[in-house]
Amino acid sequence: NAGVMQNPRHLVRRRGQEARLRCSPMKGHSHVYWYRQLPEEGLKFMVYLQKENIIDESGMPKERFSAEFPKEGPSILRIQQVVRGDSAAYFCASSPYSGTQETQYFGPGTRLLVL
Amino acid sequence: AQSVTQLGSHVSVSEGALVLLRCNYSSSVPPYLFWYVQYPNQGLQLLLKYTTGATLVKGINGFEAEFKKSETSFHLTKPSAHMSDAAEYFCAVSAPGGADGLTFGKGTHLIIQP
């Protein structure tokens, strides 16, 4: 059973460009979480999605960031007009069930560098 | 709201020595507690978790942790360190009825001396 897959693993963007990060959850998992990890920091929750629904986006910046999890295909985290402060590692996690006691399985992350 | 404090951003132990990584949490309701390990340039892997029941939880790779409600702690231990244990360790908390995402500590970098 393949784990959570994320691509690209590394992404370089210039200021003002768009970054699009993809996450394919584990087979059978319909719950997806996105986290951001800044240098020397722990992971910060951004958004929780189920198929075609955003359930909790309390950790998402109000502007430039959006996420989706369509009926078909991977979950996408989109960052418009990137700035240097967006440079970070972005991790996706998935779980088979909802509930805060459920184990979240993490992907390898996408490391975004904004020049 | 929950929060996690991990004491010591770096911990160094000799190979074969006891590993102790500290985690204290804050939660207004009984928490769920997790320890994850992150190897360089990789994602996080679950070591163990506490939800309910027995307060001493055993995980993978010989690690275990004990939930102590009176001390609001969930320290991670391993009797004998191995070189392959060198990694970043994160403690995380969630709670029933709480936010959907995990709340992580800042992490502890474990260094193993030969």
Coordinates of N, CA and C in Angstrom, one line a residue:
Chain A
N1 N 0.9 -1.2 0.0 CA 0.0 0.0 0.0 C 0.9 1.2 0.0
A2 N 0.8 2.0 -1.1 CA 1.6 3.2 -1.2 C 1.3 4.2 -0.1
G3 N 2.3 4.9 0.4 CA 2.0 5.9 1.4 C 1.5 7.2 0.7
V4 N 1.4 8.3 1.5 CA 1.0 9.6 1.0 C 2.0 10.1 0.1
M5 N 1.6 10.6 -1.1 CA 2.5 11.0 -2.1 C 2.4 12.5 -2.3
Q6 N 3.5 13.2 -2.3 CA 3.5 14.6 -2.6 C 4.4 15.0 -3.7
N7 N 4.0 15.9 -4.6 CA 4.8 16.4 -5.6 C 4.5 17.8 -5.9
P8 N 5.5 18.6 -6.3 CA 6.9 18.1 -6.4 C 7.6 18.0 -5.0
R9 N 8.7 17.4 -4.9 CA 9.4 17.4 -3.6 C 10.1 18.7 -3.4
H10 N 10.6 19.3 -4.4 CA 11.2 20.6 -4.3 C 10.6 21.6 -5.3
L11 N 10.4 22.8 -5.0 CA 9.8 23.8 -5.9 C 10.4 25.1 -5.6
V12 N 10.9 25.7 -6.7 CA 11.5 27.0 -6.6 C 10.7 28.0 -7.4
R13 N 10.3 29.1 -6.8 CA 9.5 30.1 -7.4 C 10.1 31.5 -7.2
R14 N 9.9 32.4 -8.1 CA 10.3 33.8 -7.9 C 9.1 34.5 -7.3
R15 N 9.4 35.6 -6.6 CA 8.4 36.4 -5.9 C 7.3 36.8 -7.0
G16 N 6.0 36.6 -6.6 CA 4.9 37.0 -7.5 C 4.4 35.9 -8.3
Q17 N 5.1 34.7 -8.4 CA 4.6 33.6 -9.1 C 3.6 32.8 -8.3
E18 N 3.0 31.8 -8.9 CA 2.1 30.9 -8.2 C 2.8 29.6 -7.9
A19 N 2.5 29.0 -6.7 CA 3.0 27.7 -6.4 C 1.8 26.8 -6.2
R20 N 1.9 25.6 -6.8 CA 0.9 24.6 -6.7 C 1.5 23.3 -6.2
L21 N 1.0 22.9 -5.0 CA 1.5 21.7 -4.4 C 0.4 20.6 -4.4
R22 N 0.8 19.4 -4.7 CA -0.1 18.3 -4.9 C 0.1 17.2 -3.8
C23 N -1.0 16.6 -3.4 CA -1.0 15.6 -2.4 C -2.0 14.5 -2.8
S24 N -1.5 13.3 -2.9 CA -2.3 12.1 -3.1 C -2.4 11.3 -1.8
P25 N -3.5 11.2 -1.2 CA -3.6 10.5 0.1 C -3.4 9.0 -0.1
M26 N -3.2 8.3 1.0 CA -3.1 6.8 1.0 C -4.4 6.3 0.4
K27 N -4.3 5.1 -0.2 CA -5.5 4.5 -0.7 C -6.5 4.3 0.4
G28 N -7.8 4.6 0.1 CA -8.8 4.4 1.1 C -9.0 5.6 2.0
H29 N -8.1 6.5 2.0 CA -8.2 7.7 2.9 C -8.9 8.8 2.2
S30 N -9.9 9.4 2.9 CA -10.7 10.5 2.3 C -10.5 11.8 3.1
H31 N -9.6 11.8 4.1 CA -9.4 13.0 4.9 C -8.0 13.4 4.7
V32 N -7.8 14.7 4.3 CA -6.5 15.3 4.0 C -6.3 16.5 4.9
Y33 N -5.1 16.6 5.4 CA -4.6 17.8 6.2 C -3.4 18.4 5.6
W34 N -3.3 19.7 5.6 CA -2.1 20.4 5.2 C -1.4 21.1 6.4
Y35 N -0.1 21.0 6.4 CA 0.7 21.7 7.5 C 1.9 22.4 6.8
R36 N 2.3 23.5 7.5 CA 3.5 24.2 7.1 C 4.6 24.1 8.2
Q37 N 5.8 23.9 7.8 CA 6.9 23.8 8.7 C 7.9 24.9 8.3
L38 N 8.1 25.9 9.2 CA 9.1 26.9 9.0 C 10.4 26.4 9.6
P39 N 11.5 26.9 9.2 CA 12.8 26.5 9.8 C 12.8 26.6 11.3
E40 N 13.3 25.5 12.0 CA 13.4 25.5 13.4 C 12.1 25.6 14.1
E41 N 11.0 25.3 13.4 CA 9.7 25.3 14.0 C 9.0 23.9 13.9
G42 N 8.0 23.7 14.7 CA 7.2 22.6 14.5 C 6.2 22.8 13.3
L43 N 5.4 21.8 13.1 CA 4.4 21.9 12.0 C 3.2 22.7 12.5
K44 N 2.7 23.6 11.6 CA 1.5 24.4 11.9 C 0.4 23.9 11.0
F45 N -0.8 23.6 11.6 CA -1.9 23.2 10.9 C -2.4 24.3 10.0
M46 N -2.8 23.9 8.7 CA -3.3 24.9 7.8 C -4.8 24.7 7.5
V47 N -5.1 23.5 7.0 CA -6.4 23.2 6.5 C -6.7 21.7 6.6
Y48 N -8.0 21.4 6.7 CA -8.5 20.0 6.7 C -9.6 19.9 5.7
L49 N -9.5 18.9 4.8 CA -10.4 18.7 3.7 C -10.9 17.3 3.7
Q50 N -12.1 17.1 3.3 CA -12.7 15.9 2.8 C -13.0 16.0 1.3
K51 N -13.3 15.0 0.7 CA -13.6 15.1 -0.8 C -14.6 16.2 -1.0
E52 N -14.2 17.1 -1.8 CA -15.0 18.2 -2.3 C -15.5 19.2 -1.2
N53 N -14.9 19.1 0.0 CA -15.3 20.0 1.1 C -14.1 20.4 1.9
I54 N -14.1 21.7 2.2 CA -13.2 22.2 3.2 C -13.9 22.2 4.5
I55 N -13.3 21.4 5.5 CA -13.9 21.3 6.8 C -13.4 22.3 7.8
D56 N -12.2 22.5 7.8 CA -11.6 23.4 8.8 C -10.4 24.1 8.1
E57 N -10.5 25.4 7.9 CA -9.4 26.2 7.3 C -8.9 27.3 8.3
S58 N -9.0 27.0 9.6 CA -8.7 28.0 10.6 C -7.2 28.4 10.6
G59 N -6.3 27.5 10.0 CA -4.9 27.8 10.0 C -4.4 28.4 8.7
M60 N -5.3 28.6 7.8 CA -4.9 29.2 6.5 C -4.8 30.7 6.5
P61 N -3.7 31.2 6.0 CA -3.6 32.7 5.8 C -4.8 33.2 5.0
K62 N -5.3 34.4 5.4 CA -6.5 34.9 4.8 C -6.4 35.2 3.3
E63 N -5.2 35.5 2.9 CA -5.0 35.9 1.5 C -4.0 35.0 0.8
R64 N -4.1 34.8 -0.5 CA -3.2 34.2 -1.4 C -3.2 32.6 -1.3
F65 N -3.7 32.1 -0.2 CA -3.6 30.6 0.0 C -5.0 30.0 -0.3
S66 N -5.1 28.9 -0.9 CA -6.3 28.2 -1.1 C -6.0 26.7 -1.2
A67 N -7.0 25.9 -0.9 CA -6.9 24.4 -1.0 C -8.1 23.8 -1.5
E68 N -7.9 22.7 -2.2 CA -9.1 21.9 -2.7 C -8.8 20.5 -2.6
F69 N -9.8 19.7 -2.6 CA -9.7 18.2 -2.7 C -10.8 17.7 -3.5
P70 N -10.6 17.7 -4.9 CA -11.7 17.3 -5.8 C -12.2 15.9 -5.7
K71 N -13.3 15.6 -6.3 CA -13.8 14.2 -6.3 C -12.8 13.3 -6.9
E72 N -12.2 13.7 -7.9 CA -11.2 12.9 -8.6 C -9.8 13.6 -8.5
G73 N -8.8 12.9 -8.3 CA -7.5 13.6 -8.3 C -6.9 14.0 -7.0
P74 N -5.7 14.5 -7.0 CA -5.1 14.9 -5.7 C -5.7 16.1 -5.1
S75 N -5.3 16.3 -3.8 CA -5.6 17.6 -3.1 C -4.5 18.6 -3.6
I76 N -4.9 19.8 -3.7 CA -4.0 20.9 -4.2 C -4.0 22.0 -3.2
L77 N -2.8 22.4 -2.8 CA -2.6 23.6 -2.1 C -2.0 24.7 -3.0
R78 N -2.7 25.8 -3.2 CA -2.2 26.8 -4.1 C -1.9 28.1 -3.4
I79 N -0.7 28.6 -3.7 CA -0.2 29.8 -3.1 C 0.0 30.8 -4.3
Q80 N -0.8 31.9 -4.3 CA -0.7 32.9 -5.3 C 0.3 34.0 -4.9
Q81 N 0.9 34.6 -5.9 CA 1.8 35.7 -5.7 C 2.8 35.5 -4.5
V82 N 3.6 34.4 -4.6 CA 4.4 34.0 -3.5 C 5.3 35.1 -3.0
V83 N 5.6 35.1 -1.7 CA 6.6 36.0 -1.1 C 7.7 35.2 -0.4
R84 N 8.8 35.8 -0.1 CA 9.9 35.1 0.5 C 9.5 34.4 1.8
G85 N 8.6 35.0 2.5 CA 8.1 34.4 3.8 C 7.3 33.1 3.6
D86 N 7.0 32.8 2.3 CA 6.3 31.5 2.1 C 7.2 30.3 2.0
S87 N 8.5 30.6 1.9 CA 9.5 29.6 1.9 C 9.4 28.7 3.1
A88 N 9.1 27.4 2.9 CA 8.9 26.5 4.0 C 8.7 25.1 3.4
A89 N 8.6 24.1 4.3 CA 8.2 22.8 3.9 C 6.7 22.6 4.2
Y90 N 6.0 22.1 3.2 CA 4.6 21.9 3.3 C 4.3 20.4 3.3
F91 N 3.7 20.0 4.3 CA 3.4 18.6 4.5 C 1.9 18.3 4.4
C92 N 1.6 17.2 3.7 CA 0.2 16.7 3.6 C 0.1 15.5 4.5
A93 N -1.0 15.3 5.1 CA -1.3 14.0 5.9 C -2.7 13.5 5.5
S94 N -2.9 12.2 5.6 CA -4.2 11.7 5.4 C -4.6 10.7 6.5
S95 N -5.9 10.5 6.6 CA -6.4 9.5 7.6 C -7.6 8.9 6.9
P96 N -7.9 7.6 7.4 CA -9.1 6.9 6.8 C -10.4 7.4 7.4
Y97 N -10.4 7.9 8.6 CA -11.6 8.3 9.3 C -11.4 9.7 9.8
S98 N -12.5 10.3 10.1 CA -12.5 11.6 10.8 C -12.3 11.4 12.3
G99 N -12.0 12.4 13.0 CA -11.8 12.3 14.4 C -10.4 12.7 14.9
T100 N -10.3 13.4 16.0 CA -9.1 14.0 16.4 C -8.2 12.9 17.0
Q101 N -8.7 11.7 17.3 CA -7.9 10.6 17.8 C -7.2 9.8 16.7
E102 N -7.6 10.0 15.5 CA -7.1 9.2 14.4 C -5.7 9.5 14.0
T103 N -4.9 8.5 13.7 CA -3.6 8.7 13.2 C -3.6 9.4 11.9
Q104 N -2.7 10.4 11.8 CA -2.5 11.0 10.5 C -1.2 10.5 9.9
Y105 N -1.2 10.1 8.6 CA -0.1 9.6 7.9 C 0.5 10.7 7.0
F106 N 1.8 11.0 7.2 CA 2.4 12.1 6.5 C 3.1 11.7 5.2
G107 N 3.0 12.6 4.3 CA 3.9 12.5 3.1 C 5.2 13.1 3.3
P108 N 6.1 13.0 2.3 CA 7.5 13.4 2.5 C 7.7 14.9 2.4
G109 N 6.6 15.7 2.0 CA 6.7 17.1 2.0 C 7.1 17.7 0.7
T110 N 6.8 19.0 0.5 CA 7.3 19.8 -0.6 C 8.0 20.9 0.0
R111 N 9.3 21.1 -0.4 CA 10.1 22.2 0.1 C 10.0 23.3 -0.9
L112 N 9.4 24.4 -0.5 CA 9.2 25.6 -1.4 C 10.3 26.6 -1.1
L113 N 10.9 27.1 -2.1 CA 11.9 28.1 -2.0 C 11.5 29.3 -2.9
V114 N 11.3 30.4 -2.3 CA 10.9 31.6 -3.0 C 12.1 32.5 -3.1
L115 N 12.5 32.8 -4.3 CA 13.7 33.7 -4.6 C 13.3 35.1 -4.7
Chain B
A1 N -8.3 25.4 23.5 CA -7.1 25.4 22.7 C -6.0 24.6 23.4
Q2 N -5.2 24.0 22.6 CA -4.1 23.2 23.1 C -2.8 23.8 22.8
S3 N -1.8 23.4 23.5 CA -0.4 23.8 23.2 C 0.6 22.7 23.7
V4 N 1.8 22.7 23.2 CA 2.8 21.7 23.5 C 4.1 22.4 23.7
T5 N 4.8 22.0 24.7 CA 6.1 22.5 25.0 C 7.1 21.3 25.0
Q6 N 8.1 21.4 24.2 CA 9.1 20.3 24.3 C 10.4 21.0 24.9
L7 N 10.8 20.5 26.0 CA 12.0 21.1 26.7 C 13.3 20.5 26.0
G8 N 14.1 21.5 25.6 CA 15.4 21.1 24.9 C 15.2 20.9 23.4
S9 N 15.7 21.9 22.7 CA 15.7 21.8 21.2 C 16.7 20.8 20.7
H10 N 17.7 20.5 21.5 CA 18.7 19.5 21.2 C 19.0 18.6 22.4
V11 N 19.0 17.3 22.2 CA 19.4 16.4 23.3 C 20.5 15.5 22.7
S12 N 21.6 15.3 23.4 CA 22.7 14.5 23.0 C 22.8 13.3 24.0
V13 N 22.9 12.1 23.6 CA 23.1 11.0 24.4 C 24.1 10.0 23.8
S14 N 24.8 9.2 24.6 CA 25.7 8.3 24.0 C 25.0 7.0 23.6
E15 N 25.5 6.4 22.6 CA 25.0 5.1 22.1 C 24.9 4.1 23.3
G16 N 23.7 3.5 23.4 CA 23.5 2.6 24.5 C 22.9 3.2 25.8
A17 N 22.9 4.5 25.8 CA 22.4 5.2 27.0 C 20.8 5.4 26.9
L18 N 20.2 5.8 28.0 CA 18.8 6.1 28.0 C 18.5 7.4 27.2
V19 N 17.4 7.3 26.5 CA 16.9 8.4 25.8 C 15.6 8.9 26.5
L20 N 15.6 10.2 26.8 CA 14.5 10.9 27.5 C 14.2 12.2 26.8
L21 N 13.1 12.3 26.1 CA 12.6 13.5 25.4 C 11.4 14.0 26.1
R22 N 11.4 15.2 26.5 CA 10.3 15.8 27.4 C 9.2 16.5 26.6
C23 N 8.0 16.3 27.0 CA 6.8 16.9 26.4 C 5.8 17.2 27.4
N24 N 5.5 18.5 27.5 CA 4.4 18.9 28.4 C 3.3 19.6 27.5
Y25 N 2.1 19.4 27.9 CA 1.0 19.9 27.1 C 0.0 20.7 27.9
S26 N -0.8 21.5 27.2 CA -1.9 22.2 27.9 C -3.1 21.9 27.1
S27 N -4.2 21.5 27.8 CA -5.4 21.2 27.2 C -6.5 21.4 28.2
S28 N -7.6 21.9 27.8 CA -8.8 22.1 28.7 C -9.6 20.9 28.8
V29 N -9.4 19.9 27.9 CA -10.1 18.6 28.0 C -9.1 17.5 27.9
P30 N -9.5 16.3 28.3 CA -8.5 15.2 28.2 C -7.9 15.1 26.8
P31 N -6.6 15.1 26.7 CA -6.0 15.2 25.3 C -5.8 13.8 24.7
Y32 N -5.6 13.9 23.4 CA -4.9 12.8 22.7 C -3.5 13.2 22.4
L33 N -2.5 12.3 22.6 CA -1.1 12.7 22.5 C -0.4 11.8 21.6
F34 N 0.5 12.4 20.8 CA 1.2 11.7 19.8 C 2.7 12.0 19.8
W35 N 3.6 11.1 19.5 CA 5.0 11.3 19.2 C 5.2 10.9 17.7
Y36 N 5.9 11.8 17.0 CA 6.3 11.5 15.6 C 7.8 11.7 15.5
V37 N 8.4 11.0 14.6 CA 9.8 11.1 14.3 C 10.0 11.6 12.8
Q38 N 10.9 12.5 12.6 CA 11.2 12.9 11.3 C 12.7 12.8 11.0
Y39 N 13.0 12.0 10.0 CA 14.4 11.9 9.5 C 14.6 12.9 8.5
P40 N 15.9 13.3 8.2 CA 16.2 14.4 7.3 C 15.5 14.3 6.0
N41 N 14.9 15.4 5.6 CA 14.2 15.5 4.3 C 13.1 14.4 4.0
Q42 N 12.6 14.0 5.1 CA 11.5 13.0 5.0 C 10.2 13.5 5.8
G43 N 9.1 12.8 5.6 CA 7.9 13.2 6.3 C 8.0 12.6 7.7
L44 N 6.9 12.8 8.4 CA 6.8 12.4 9.8 C 6.2 11.0 9.9
Q45 N 6.8 10.2 10.8 CA 6.3 8.8 11.0 C 5.9 8.7 12.5
L46 N 4.7 8.1 12.7 CA 4.1 8.0 14.0 C 5.0 7.0 14.8
L47 N 5.4 7.4 16.0 CA 6.1 6.4 16.9 C 5.0 5.8 17.8
L48 N 4.2 6.6 18.4 CA 3.1 6.0 19.3 C 2.1 7.1 19.6
K49 N 1.0 6.7 20.2 CA 0.0 7.7 20.5 C -0.8 7.2 21.7
Y50 N -1.3 8.1 22.5 CA -2.2 7.8 23.6 C -3.6 8.4 23.3
T51 N -4.6 7.6 23.4 CA -6.0 8.2 23.3 C -6.7 7.9 24.6
T52 N -6.9 6.7 25.0 CA -7.6 6.4 26.2 C -7.0 5.1 26.8
G53 N -7.3 4.7 28.0 CA -6.9 3.4 28.5 C -5.5 3.5 29.2
A54 N -4.7 2.5 29.0 CA -3.4 2.3 29.6 C -2.5 3.6 29.4
T55 N -2.0 4.1 30.5 CA -1.2 5.4 30.3 C 0.2 5.1 29.8
L56 N 0.7 3.9 29.9 CA 2.0 3.6 29.4 C 1.8 3.0 28.0
V57 N 2.3 3.7 27.0 CA 2.1 3.4 25.6 C 3.4 2.9 25.0
K58 N 3.4 1.8 24.4 CA 4.6 1.3 23.7 C 4.5 1.5 22.2
G59 N 5.6 1.9 21.6 CA 5.6 2.2 20.2 C 6.6 1.4 19.4
I60 N 6.9 1.9 18.2 CA 7.9 1.2 17.4 C 9.3 1.6 17.8
N61 N 10.2 0.8 17.3 CA 11.6 1.0 17.5 C 12.1 1.0 19.0
G62 N 11.3 0.4 19.9 CA 11.6 0.3 21.3 C 11.3 1.6 22.1
F63 N 10.6 2.5 21.5 CA 10.2 3.7 22.3 C 8.9 3.5 23.1
E64 N 8.8 4.2 24.1 CA 7.5 4.2 24.9 C 7.3 5.6 25.5
A65 N 6.1 5.8 25.9 CA 5.8 7.1 26.6 C 4.7 6.9 27.6
E66 N 4.7 7.7 28.6 CA 3.7 7.6 29.7 C 3.0 8.9 29.9
F67 N 1.6 8.7 29.8 CA 0.8 9.9 30.0 C 0.6 10.1 31.5
K68 N 1.0 11.3 32.0 CA 0.8 11.6 33.4 C -0.1 12.9 33.5
K69 N -1.3 12.6 33.8 CA -2.3 13.7 33.8 C -1.9 14.8 34.9
S70 N -1.5 14.3 36.0 CA -1.1 15.3 37.1 C 0.0 16.2 36.8
E71 N 0.9 15.7 35.9 CA 2.1 16.5 35.5 C 1.9 17.1 34.1
T72 N 0.8 16.8 33.5 CA 0.5 17.3 32.1 C 1.7 17.0 31.2
S73 N 2.2 15.7 31.3 CA 3.4 15.3 30.6 C 3.1 14.1 29.7
F74 N 4.0 13.9 28.8 CA 3.9 12.7 27.9 C 5.4 12.5 27.4
H75 N 6.3 12.2 28.3 CA 7.7 12.1 27.9 C 8.0 10.8 27.2
L76 N 8.9 10.9 26.2 CA 9.3 9.8 25.4 C 10.6 9.2 25.9
T77 N 10.6 7.8 26.0 CA 11.8 7.2 26.5 C 12.2 6.0 25.6
K78 N 13.5 5.7 25.7 CA 14.0 4.4 25.1 C 15.2 4.0 26.0
P79 N 15.2 2.7 26.4 CA 16.2 2.3 27.3 C 17.6 2.4 26.8
S80 N 17.8 2.1 25.5 CA 19.2 2.1 25.0 C 19.2 2.7 23.6
A81 N 19.9 3.8 23.5 CA 19.9 4.6 22.2 C 20.8 3.8 21.1
H82 N 20.3 4.0 19.9 CA 21.0 3.4 18.8 C 21.3 4.5 17.8
M83 N 22.4 4.4 17.1 CA 22.8 5.4 16.1 C 21.6 5.8 15.2
S84 N 20.8 4.8 14.8 CA 19.7 5.1 13.9 C 18.6 5.9 14.5
D85 N 18.7 6.2 15.8 CA 17.6 7.0 16.4 C 17.8 8.5 16.2
A86 N 19.0 8.8 15.7 CA 19.3 10.2 15.5 C 18.2 10.8 14.5
A87 N 17.5 11.8 14.9 CA 16.4 12.4 14.1 C 15.8 13.5 14.9
E88 N 14.7 14.1 14.3 CA 13.9 15.1 15.0 C 12.7 14.5 15.5
Y89 N 12.3 14.8 16.7 CA 11.1 14.2 17.4 C 10.1 15.3 17.7
F90 N 8.9 15.0 17.4 CA 7.8 16.0 17.6 C 6.7 15.4 18.5
C91 N 6.4 16.1 19.5 CA 5.2 15.8 20.3 C 4.0 16.6 19.8
A92 N 2.8 16.0 19.8 CA 1.7 16.7 19.3 C 0.5 16.3 20.1
V93 N -0.5 17.2 20.1 CA -1.7 17.0 20.9 C -3.0 17.4 20.1
S94 N -4.0 16.7 20.3 CA -5.3 17.0 19.8 C -6.3 16.7 20.9
A95 N -7.6 17.0 20.7 CA -8.6 16.8 21.8 C -9.9 16.5 21.1
P96 N -10.7 15.8 21.8 CA -12.1 15.5 21.3 C -12.9 16.8 21.2
G97 N -13.5 17.0 20.1 CA -14.2 18.2 19.9 C -13.4 19.5 19.7
G98 N -12.1 19.2 19.6 CA -11.2 20.3 19.3 C -10.9 20.6 17.9
A99 N -9.9 21.4 17.6 CA -9.5 21.7 16.2 C -9.1 20.4 15.5
D100 N -9.3 20.3 14.2 CA -9.1 19.1 13.5 C -7.6 18.8 13.3
G101 N -6.8 19.8 13.3 CA -5.4 19.6 13.1 C -4.7 19.3 14.4
L102 N -3.5 18.6 14.2 CA -2.7 18.4 15.4 C -1.9 19.7 15.7
T103 N -1.7 19.9 17.0 CA -0.9 21.0 17.5 C 0.5 20.4 17.9
F104 N 1.5 20.9 17.2 CA 2.8 20.3 17.4 C 3.7 21.2 18.3
G105 N 4.6 20.5 19.0 CA 5.7 21.2 19.7 C 6.8 21.6 18.6
K106 N 7.8 22.3 19.1 CA 8.8 22.8 18.1 C 9.8 21.7 17.8
G107 N 9.8 20.6 18.4 CA 10.7 19.5 18.1 C 11.9 19.5 18.9
T108 N 12.4 18.3 19.1 CA 13.7 18.0 19.7 C 14.6 17.2 18.8
H109 N 15.8 17.8 18.6 CA 16.8 17.1 17.7 C 17.6 16.1 18.6
L110 N 17.5 14.9 18.3 CA 18.2 13.9 19.1 C 19.5 13.5 18.4
I111 N 20.6 13.7 19.2 CA 22.0 13.4 18.6 C 22.5 12.2 19.4
I112 N 23.0 11.3 18.7 CA 23.6 10.1 19.3 C 25.1 10.1 19.2
Q113 N 25.8 10.1 20.3 CA 27.3 10.1 20.3 C 27.8 8.7 20.2
P114 N 28.8 8.4 19.4 CA 29.3 7.0 19.3 C 30.1 6.6 20.6

